[in-house]
Amino acid sequence: DKLESAKRAAAYRAVDENVNFQHDKVIGIGSGSTVVYVAERLGQYLKDPEYNGLVSQFICIPTGFQSRRLILDNGLKLGSIEENSSIDVDFDGADEIDDQLNLIKGGGACLFQEKLVSTSSKKFIVVADYRKKAPKYLSTNWKSGIPIEIVPSAYVRVADDLKKLGAKHVIVRQGGSAKAGPVVTDNNNFLIDADFGMLENPSQLHDKIKALVGVVETGLFIDNASRAYIGNADGTVEVFN
Ligand code: DER
């Protein structure tokens, strides 16, 4: 369907244009449904006799359980960020992208690992479909609030502090119907989604939220992405630097 082909087109082009197969060794693999096609594309290169020798040497750094599965399912070598603290290029999705390449991330509840990997990478490439590009400010289309990873015992305190900062709506993200109670991240933390309306200064807001006692990390990725590949419904791909 159009949406999946948009994701695939963006991801394939992003890999083709941003992996230096002769030079790169450590590749970050993000979370979500678009980065699936990044791992798929790398898997295709792995099967290509011309590239097998190089891609079989790649070490892929995951951003969570789904990401680890993507790496293994495509025959790629799984590595840890502890042993590979400098990453050549990282590919990840986003919930929304503004015209300065600032991102809202965390829809998939992996934002801490994603930010650890993206900020440890020489190049951070965002892959997304046409629904994710904000015309100007963040929180134009993404209405679920800013995902914020918090220490579980601080959730009441952080919720209050976020409201004092101007959040209109604050909610601890709940698990699916099968799970009674909050989502617990890979780092054994909770997530709060906080709606601050249109974000005209996401950098300042990130700094204020990050400074709150009990906040581990925010889903505002400021001055981090190097380039974004946005797949359109007609199969074309737009590249933003
Ligand atoms: O949670 C995240 O930040 C993920 O990257 C996710 O938002 C990507 O979304 P996608 O499924 O549209 O690629």
PDB file of C-alpha atoms and ligand atoms in Angstrom:
ATOM      1  CA  ASP A   1       0.000   0.000   0.000  1.00  0.00           C
ATOM      2  CA  LYS A   2       1.033   3.644  -0.395  1.00  0.00           C
ATOM      3  CA  LEU A   3       2.178   4.167   3.181  1.00  0.00           C
ATOM      4  CA  GLU A   4       4.438   1.101   3.266  1.00  0.00           C
ATOM      5  CA  SER A   5       5.928   1.896  -0.138  1.00  0.00           C
ATOM      6  CA  ALA A   6       6.608   5.449   1.066  1.00  0.00           C
ATOM      7  CA  LYS A   7       8.445   4.088   4.117  1.00  0.00           C
ATOM      8  CA  ARG A   8      10.390   1.580   2.046  1.00  0.00           C
ATOM      9  CA  ALA A   9      11.409   4.165  -0.580  1.00  0.00           C
ATOM     10  CA  ALA A  10      12.692   6.553   2.096  1.00  0.00           C
ATOM     11  CA  ALA A  11      14.570   3.846   3.988  1.00  0.00           C
ATOM     12  CA  TYR A  12      16.181   2.244   0.930  1.00  0.00           C
ATOM     13  CA  ARG A  13      17.379   5.594  -0.428  1.00  0.00           C
ATOM     14  CA  ALA A  14      18.675   6.615   3.018  1.00  0.00           C
ATOM     15  CA  VAL A  15      20.792   3.435   3.262  1.00  0.00           C
ATOM     16  CA  ASP A  16      22.011   3.658  -0.350  1.00  0.00           C
ATOM     17  CA  GLU A  17      23.132   7.271   0.111  1.00  0.00           C
ATOM     18  CA  ASN A  18      24.477   7.271   3.676  1.00  0.00           C
ATOM     19  CA  VAL A  19      26.322   4.014   4.270  1.00  0.00           C
ATOM     20  CA  ASN A  20      29.968   4.235   3.258  1.00  0.00           C
ATOM     21  CA  PHE A  21      30.399   0.487   2.703  1.00  0.00           C
ATOM     22  CA  GLN A  22      34.199   0.681   2.413  1.00  0.00           C
ATOM     23  CA  HIS A  23      34.656   2.801   5.541  1.00  0.00           C
ATOM     24  CA  ASP A  24      31.772   2.341   7.978  1.00  0.00           C
ATOM     25  CA  LYS A  25      31.860  -0.391  10.638  1.00  0.00           C
ATOM     26  CA  VAL A  26      29.237   0.450  13.329  1.00  0.00           C
ATOM     27  CA  ILE A  27      25.604   1.098  12.301  1.00  0.00           C
ATOM     28  CA  GLY A  28      22.789   2.239  14.633  1.00  0.00           C
ATOM     29  CA  ILE A  29      19.367   0.646  14.023  1.00  0.00           C
ATOM     30  CA  GLY A  30      16.378   2.471  15.509  1.00  0.00           C
ATOM     31  CA  SER A  31      12.841   1.403  16.392  1.00  0.00           C
ATOM     32  CA  GLY A  32       9.474   1.514  14.678  1.00  0.00           C
ATOM     33  CA  SER A  33       7.911   0.438  11.393  1.00  0.00           C
ATOM     34  CA  THR A  34      10.009   2.491   8.963  1.00  0.00           C
ATOM     35  CA  VAL A  35      13.426   1.408  10.175  1.00  0.00           C
ATOM     36  CA  VAL A  36      12.303  -2.153   9.378  1.00  0.00           C
ATOM     37  CA  TYR A  37      13.124  -1.301   5.756  1.00  0.00           C
ATOM     38  CA  VAL A  38      16.573   0.021   6.700  1.00  0.00           C
ATOM     39  CA  ALA A  39      17.451  -3.390   8.179  1.00  0.00           C
ATOM     40  CA  GLU A  40      15.849  -5.073   5.148  1.00  0.00           C
ATOM     41  CA  ARG A  41      18.008  -3.014   2.769  1.00  0.00           C
ATOM     42  CA  LEU A  42      21.183  -3.842   4.720  1.00  0.00           C
ATOM     43  CA  GLY A  43      20.128  -7.505   4.564  1.00  0.00           C
ATOM     44  CA  GLN A  44      19.949  -7.218   0.767  1.00  0.00           C
ATOM     45  CA  TYR A  45      23.476  -5.828   0.615  1.00  0.00           C
ATOM     46  CA  LEU A  46      24.599  -8.669   2.877  1.00  0.00           C
ATOM     47  CA  LYS A  47      23.311 -11.164   0.304  1.00  0.00           C
ATOM     48  CA  ASP A  48      24.965  -9.325  -2.584  1.00  0.00           C
ATOM     49  CA  PRO A  49      28.336 -11.024  -3.375  1.00  0.00           C
ATOM     50  CA  GLU A  50      29.817  -7.606  -4.170  1.00  0.00           C
ATOM     51  CA  TYR A  51      29.019  -6.273  -0.665  1.00  0.00           C
ATOM     52  CA  ASN A  52      28.887  -9.406   1.494  1.00  0.00           C
ATOM     53  CA  GLY A  53      32.503  -9.139   2.614  1.00  0.00           C
ATOM     54  CA  LEU A  54      31.946  -5.597   3.891  1.00  0.00           C
ATOM     55  CA  VAL A  55      28.418  -5.820   5.348  1.00  0.00           C
ATOM     56  CA  SER A  56      29.184  -9.090   7.166  1.00  0.00           C
ATOM     57  CA  GLN A  57      31.756  -7.053   9.127  1.00  0.00           C
ATOM     58  CA  PHE A  58      29.216  -4.372  10.160  1.00  0.00           C
ATOM     59  CA  ILE A  59      28.317  -4.224  13.861  1.00  0.00           C
ATOM     60  CA  CYS A  60      24.713  -3.078  14.348  1.00  0.00           C
ATOM     61  CA  ILE A  61      23.724  -1.300  17.564  1.00  0.00           C
ATOM     62  CA  PRO A  62      20.086  -1.725  18.658  1.00  0.00           C
ATOM     63  CA  THR A  63      17.747   0.742  20.376  1.00  0.00           C
ATOM     64  CA  GLY A  64      15.480  -1.841  22.008  1.00  0.00           C
ATOM     65  CA  PHE A  65      13.972  -5.304  21.750  1.00  0.00           C
ATOM     66  CA  GLN A  66      12.318  -4.794  18.348  1.00  0.00           C
ATOM     67  CA  SER A  67      15.534  -3.302  16.978  1.00  0.00           C
ATOM     68  CA  ARG A  68      17.561  -6.324  18.163  1.00  0.00           C
ATOM     69  CA  ARG A  69      15.104  -8.597  16.380  1.00  0.00           C
ATOM     70  CA  LEU A  70      15.415  -6.532  13.161  1.00  0.00           C
ATOM     71  CA  ILE A  71      19.209  -6.901  13.237  1.00  0.00           C
ATOM     72  CA  LEU A  72      19.127 -10.658  13.859  1.00  0.00           C
ATOM     73  CA  ASP A  73      16.259 -11.363  11.422  1.00  0.00           C
ATOM     74  CA  ASN A  74      18.256  -9.740   8.604  1.00  0.00           C
ATOM     75  CA  GLY A  75      21.399 -11.758   9.370  1.00  0.00           C
ATOM     76  CA  LEU A  76      23.320  -8.719  10.623  1.00  0.00           C
ATOM     77  CA  LYS A  77      25.829  -8.785  13.472  1.00  0.00           C
ATOM     78  CA  LEU A  78      24.450  -7.487  16.795  1.00  0.00           C
ATOM     79  CA  GLY A  79      26.728  -5.364  18.968  1.00  0.00           C
ATOM     80  CA  SER A  80      26.460  -3.394  22.201  1.00  0.00           C
ATOM     81  CA  ILE A  81      26.900   0.328  22.634  1.00  0.00           C
ATOM     82  CA  GLU A  82      29.184  -0.398  25.603  1.00  0.00           C
ATOM     83  CA  GLU A  83      31.706  -1.977  23.226  1.00  0.00           C
ATOM     84  CA  ASN A  84      30.986   0.411  20.313  1.00  0.00           C
ATOM     85  CA  SER A  85      30.535   3.863  21.815  1.00  0.00           C
ATOM     86  CA  SER A  86      31.262   5.648  18.522  1.00  0.00           C
ATOM     87  CA  ILE A  87      28.735   4.851  15.787  1.00  0.00           C
ATOM     88  CA  ASP A  88      29.405   5.703  12.134  1.00  0.00           C
ATOM     89  CA  VAL A  89      25.798   6.167  11.031  1.00  0.00           C
ATOM     90  CA  ASP A  90      22.466   5.739  12.818  1.00  0.00           C
ATOM     91  CA  PHE A  91      19.096   5.223  11.080  1.00  0.00           C
ATOM     92  CA  ASP A  92      15.879   5.809  13.041  1.00  0.00           C
ATOM     93  CA  GLY A  93      12.290   6.874  12.574  1.00  0.00           C
ATOM     94  CA  ALA A  94      10.432   9.815  14.095  1.00  0.00           C
ATOM     95  CA  ASP A  95       6.947  10.759  15.205  1.00  0.00           C
ATOM     96  CA  GLU A  96       7.278  14.262  13.779  1.00  0.00           C
ATOM     97  CA  ILE A  97       9.992  16.367  12.066  1.00  0.00           C
ATOM     98  CA  ASP A  98      10.078  20.186  11.972  1.00  0.00           C
ATOM     99  CA  ASP A  99      11.747  22.458   9.441  1.00  0.00           C
ATOM    100  CA  GLN A 100      14.922  22.660  11.575  1.00  0.00           C
ATOM    101  CA  LEU A 101      15.157  18.834  11.661  1.00  0.00           C
ATOM    102  CA  ASN A 102      14.154  18.789  15.333  1.00  0.00           C
ATOM    103  CA  LEU A 103      12.192  15.632  16.137  1.00  0.00           C
ATOM    104  CA  ILE A 104       9.543  14.287  18.394  1.00  0.00           C
ATOM    105  CA  LYS A 105      10.419  10.646  19.120  1.00  0.00           C
ATOM    106  CA  GLY A 106       9.270   8.093  21.657  1.00  0.00           C
ATOM    107  CA  GLY A 107       6.005   6.882  20.176  1.00  0.00           C
ATOM    108  CA  GLY A 108       7.543   3.412  20.403  1.00  0.00           C
ATOM    109  CA  ALA A 109       8.695   3.853  24.033  1.00  0.00           C
ATOM    110  CA  CYS A 110      12.414   3.435  23.194  1.00  0.00           C
ATOM    111  CA  LEU A 111      13.414   7.093  23.346  1.00  0.00           C
ATOM    112  CA  PHE A 112      16.250   6.772  25.880  1.00  0.00           C
ATOM    113  CA  GLN A 113      18.149   4.092  23.929  1.00  0.00           C
ATOM    114  CA  GLU A 114      17.331   5.920  20.685  1.00  0.00           C
ATOM    115  CA  LYS A 115      18.808   9.180  21.971  1.00  0.00           C
ATOM    116  CA  LEU A 116      21.856   7.404  23.453  1.00  0.00           C
ATOM    117  CA  VAL A 117      22.537   5.872  20.021  1.00  0.00           C
ATOM    118  CA  SER A 118      21.656   8.922  17.905  1.00  0.00           C
ATOM    119  CA  THR A 119      23.857  11.266  19.961  1.00  0.00           C
ATOM    120  CA  SER A 120      26.739   8.740  19.840  1.00  0.00           C
ATOM    121  CA  SER A 121      26.617   8.697  16.030  1.00  0.00           C
ATOM    122  CA  LYS A 122      28.685  10.716  13.581  1.00  0.00           C
ATOM    123  CA  LYS A 123      25.636  10.833  11.299  1.00  0.00           C
ATOM    124  CA  PHE A 124      21.979  10.423  12.370  1.00  0.00           C
ATOM    125  CA  ILE A 125      19.626   9.801   9.441  1.00  0.00           C
ATOM    126  CA  VAL A 126      15.864  10.003   9.964  1.00  0.00           C
ATOM    127  CA  VAL A 127      13.575   7.868   7.801  1.00  0.00           C
ATOM    128  CA  ALA A 128       9.843   8.575   7.756  1.00  0.00           C
ATOM    129  CA  ASP A 129       6.700   8.748   5.659  1.00  0.00           C
ATOM    130  CA  TYR A 130       4.818  11.863   4.574  1.00  0.00           C
ATOM    131  CA  ARG A 131       2.639  11.932   7.721  1.00  0.00           C
ATOM    132  CA  LYS A 132       5.642  12.873   9.881  1.00  0.00           C
ATOM    133  CA  LYS A 133       6.754  16.165   8.327  1.00  0.00           C
ATOM    134  CA  ALA A 134       5.436  19.168  10.307  1.00  0.00           C
ATOM    135  CA  PRO A 135       4.736  22.202   8.078  1.00  0.00           C
ATOM    136  CA  LYS A 136       6.694  24.297  10.562  1.00  0.00           C
ATOM    137  CA  TYR A 137       6.447  23.666  14.308  1.00  0.00           C
ATOM    138  CA  LEU A 138       6.443  20.332  16.151  1.00  0.00           C
ATOM    139  CA  SER A 139       3.138  19.123  17.569  1.00  0.00           C
ATOM    140  CA  THR A 140       1.337  20.288  14.473  1.00  0.00           C
ATOM    141  CA  ASN A 141       0.299  16.765  13.454  1.00  0.00           C
ATOM    142  CA  TRP A 142       1.605  14.713  16.386  1.00  0.00           C
ATOM    143  CA  LYS A 143      -1.078  15.219  19.036  1.00  0.00           C
ATOM    144  CA  SER A 144       0.002  12.619  21.581  1.00  0.00           C
ATOM    145  CA  GLY A 145       2.281  14.961  23.492  1.00  0.00           C
ATOM    146  CA  ILE A 146       6.019  14.848  24.110  1.00  0.00           C
ATOM    147  CA  PRO A 147       7.123  11.393  25.307  1.00  0.00           C
ATOM    148  CA  ILE A 148       9.234  11.731  28.470  1.00  0.00           C
ATOM    149  CA  GLU A 149      11.015   8.849  30.202  1.00  0.00           C
ATOM    150  CA  ILE A 150      10.865   9.160  34.006  1.00  0.00           C
ATOM    151  CA  VAL A 151      11.896   7.284  37.128  1.00  0.00           C
ATOM    152  CA  PRO A 152       8.703   5.445  38.204  1.00  0.00           C
ATOM    153  CA  SER A 153       8.647   6.704  41.798  1.00  0.00           C
ATOM    154  CA  ALA A 154       8.695  10.330  40.560  1.00  0.00           C
ATOM    155  CA  TYR A 155       5.627  10.175  38.316  1.00  0.00           C
ATOM    156  CA  VAL A 156       3.355  12.307  40.539  1.00  0.00           C
ATOM    157  CA  ARG A 157       6.081  14.924  41.143  1.00  0.00           C
ATOM    158  CA  VAL A 158       7.034  15.117  37.427  1.00  0.00           C
ATOM    159  CA  ALA A 159       3.383  15.326  36.343  1.00  0.00           C
ATOM    160  CA  ASP A 160       2.888  18.292  38.695  1.00  0.00           C
ATOM    161  CA  ASP A 161       6.089  19.995  37.541  1.00  0.00           C
ATOM    162  CA  LEU A 162       5.124  19.541  33.877  1.00  0.00           C
ATOM    163  CA  LYS A 163       1.754  21.189  34.524  1.00  0.00           C
ATOM    164  CA  LYS A 164       3.581  24.084  36.219  1.00  0.00           C
ATOM    165  CA  LEU A 165       5.704  24.330  33.067  1.00  0.00           C
ATOM    166  CA  GLY A 166       2.498  24.767  31.069  1.00  0.00           C
ATOM    167  CA  ALA A 167       1.560  21.261  29.971  1.00  0.00           C
ATOM    168  CA  LYS A 168      -2.152  21.191  29.165  1.00  0.00           C
ATOM    169  CA  HIS A 169      -2.462  17.428  29.465  1.00  0.00           C
ATOM    170  CA  VAL A 170      -0.145  14.937  31.181  1.00  0.00           C
ATOM    171  CA  ILE A 171      -0.622  11.178  31.162  1.00  0.00           C
ATOM    172  CA  VAL A 172       1.434   8.169  32.246  1.00  0.00           C
ATOM    173  CA  ARG A 173       1.433   5.918  29.189  1.00  0.00           C
ATOM    174  CA  GLN A 174      -0.557   2.789  29.880  1.00  0.00           C
ATOM    175  CA  GLY A 175       0.167  -0.666  28.501  1.00  0.00           C
ATOM    176  CA  GLY A 176      -2.138  -2.276  25.963  1.00  0.00           C
ATOM    177  CA  SER A 177      -5.368  -4.003  26.943  1.00  0.00           C
ATOM    178  CA  ALA A 178      -3.359  -7.098  27.947  1.00  0.00           C
ATOM    179  CA  LYS A 179      -1.389  -5.177  30.518  1.00  0.00           C
ATOM    180  CA  ALA A 180      -3.044  -3.441  33.435  1.00  0.00           C
ATOM    181  CA  GLY A 181      -0.870  -0.513  34.431  1.00  0.00           C
ATOM    182  CA  PRO A 182       1.811   1.697  32.882  1.00  0.00           C
ATOM    183  CA  VAL A 183       4.228   0.892  30.055  1.00  0.00           C
ATOM    184  CA  VAL A 184       7.638  -0.062  31.498  1.00  0.00           C
ATOM    185  CA  THR A 185      10.576   0.774  29.211  1.00  0.00           C
ATOM    186  CA  ASP A 186      13.640  -1.420  28.536  1.00  0.00           C
ATOM    187  CA  ASN A 187      15.358   0.640  31.243  1.00  0.00           C
ATOM    188  CA  ASN A 188      12.581  -0.137  33.783  1.00  0.00           C
ATOM    189  CA  ASN A 189      11.223   3.400  33.644  1.00  0.00           C
ATOM    190  CA  PHE A 190       7.773   4.875  33.008  1.00  0.00           C
ATOM    191  CA  LEU A 191       6.746   7.177  30.155  1.00  0.00           C
ATOM    192  CA  ILE A 192       4.756  10.373  30.490  1.00  0.00           C
ATOM    193  CA  ASP A 193       3.191  11.979  27.412  1.00  0.00           C
ATOM    194  CA  ALA A 194       2.869  15.731  27.989  1.00  0.00           C
ATOM    195  CA  ASP A 195       0.915  18.012  25.654  1.00  0.00           C
ATOM    196  CA  PHE A 196       2.417  21.513  25.451  1.00  0.00           C
ATOM    197  CA  GLY A 197       0.555  22.488  22.275  1.00  0.00           C
ATOM    198  CA  MET A 198       2.473  23.845  19.263  1.00  0.00           C
ATOM    199  CA  LEU A 199       6.200  23.833  19.995  1.00  0.00           C
ATOM    200  CA  GLU A 200       7.691  27.123  18.805  1.00  0.00           C
ATOM    201  CA  ASN A 201      10.849  26.662  20.904  1.00  0.00           C
ATOM    202  CA  PRO A 202      11.397  22.922  21.379  1.00  0.00           C
ATOM    203  CA  SER A 203      15.019  23.436  22.433  1.00  0.00           C
ATOM    204  CA  GLN A 204      14.135  25.636  25.411  1.00  0.00           C
ATOM    205  CA  LEU A 205      11.291  23.309  26.392  1.00  0.00           C
ATOM    206  CA  HIS A 206      13.592  20.278  26.223  1.00  0.00           C
ATOM    207  CA  ASP A 207      16.077  21.988  28.568  1.00  0.00           C
ATOM    208  CA  LYS A 208      13.337  22.861  31.070  1.00  0.00           C
ATOM    209  CA  ILE A 209      11.852  19.357  31.064  1.00  0.00           C
ATOM    210  CA  LYS A 210      15.249  17.636  31.233  1.00  0.00           C
ATOM    211  CA  ALA A 211      16.107  19.679  34.356  1.00  0.00           C
ATOM    212  CA  LEU A 212      13.108  18.357  36.308  1.00  0.00           C
ATOM    213  CA  VAL A 213      13.923  15.916  39.128  1.00  0.00           C
ATOM    214  CA  GLY A 214      12.856  12.420  38.012  1.00  0.00           C
ATOM    215  CA  VAL A 215      13.183  13.002  34.276  1.00  0.00           C
ATOM    216  CA  VAL A 216      15.557  10.564  32.548  1.00  0.00           C
ATOM    217  CA  GLU A 217      15.213  11.869  28.975  1.00  0.00           C
ATOM    218  CA  THR A 218      12.764  13.664  26.685  1.00  0.00           C
ATOM    219  CA  GLY A 219      11.505  12.704  23.226  1.00  0.00           C
ATOM    220  CA  LEU A 220      12.636  16.079  21.829  1.00  0.00           C
ATOM    221  CA  PHE A 221      15.706  15.422  19.639  1.00  0.00           C
ATOM    222  CA  ILE A 222      17.189  18.888  19.102  1.00  0.00           C
ATOM    223  CA  ASP A 223      20.152  19.597  16.752  1.00  0.00           C
ATOM    224  CA  ASN A 224      20.722  15.866  16.445  1.00  0.00           C
ATOM    225  CA  ALA A 225      19.513  14.634  13.045  1.00  0.00           C
ATOM    226  CA  SER A 226      21.896  15.178  10.121  1.00  0.00           C
ATOM    227  CA  ARG A 227      19.393  14.493   7.362  1.00  0.00           C
ATOM    228  CA  ALA A 228      15.821  13.279   6.894  1.00  0.00           C
ATOM    229  CA  TYR A 229      14.385  11.102   4.110  1.00  0.00           C
ATOM    230  CA  ILE A 230      10.612  11.523   3.793  1.00  0.00           C
ATOM    231  CA  GLY A 231       8.747   9.069   1.558  1.00  0.00           C
ATOM    232  CA  ASN A 232       5.718  10.463  -0.294  1.00  0.00           C
ATOM    233  CA  ALA A 233       2.545   8.597  -1.253  1.00  0.00           C
ATOM    234  CA  ASP A 234       3.531   8.820  -4.940  1.00  0.00           C
ATOM    235  CA  GLY A 235       6.761   6.919  -4.247  1.00  0.00           C
ATOM    236  CA  THR A 236       9.039   9.955  -4.464  1.00  0.00           C
ATOM    237  CA  VAL A 237      11.398  10.740  -1.578  1.00  0.00           C
ATOM    238  CA  GLU A 238      12.237  14.194  -0.220  1.00  0.00           C
ATOM    239  CA  VAL A 239      15.604  14.763   1.450  1.00  0.00           C
ATOM    240  CA  PHE A 240      16.006  17.455   4.109  1.00  0.00           C
ATOM    241  CA  ASN A 241      19.369  18.581   5.524  1.00  0.00           C
TER     242      ASN A 241
HETATM  243  O1  DER B   1       9.350   5.745  18.864  1.00  0.00           O
HETATM  244  C1  DER B   1      10.106   6.207  17.995  1.00  0.00           C
HETATM  245  O2  DER B   1      10.766   7.249  18.139  1.00  0.00           O
HETATM  246  C2  DER B   1      10.173   5.445  16.704  1.00  0.00           C
HETATM  247  O3  DER B   1      11.247   5.874  15.941  1.00  0.00           O
HETATM  248  C3  DER B   1       8.850   5.613  15.978  1.00  0.00           C
HETATM  249  O4  DER B   1       8.262   6.825  16.308  1.00  0.00           O
HETATM  250  C4  DER B   1       8.964   5.540  14.475  1.00  0.00           C
HETATM  251  O5  DER B   1       7.680   5.536  13.968  1.00  0.00           O
HETATM  252  P1  DER B   1       7.321   4.731  12.631  1.00  0.00           P
HETATM  253  O6  DER B   1       6.746   3.431  13.049  1.00  0.00           O
HETATM  254  O7  DER B   1       6.381   5.617  11.927  1.00  0.00           O
HETATM  255  O8  DER B   1       8.635   4.531  11.862  1.00  0.00           O
END
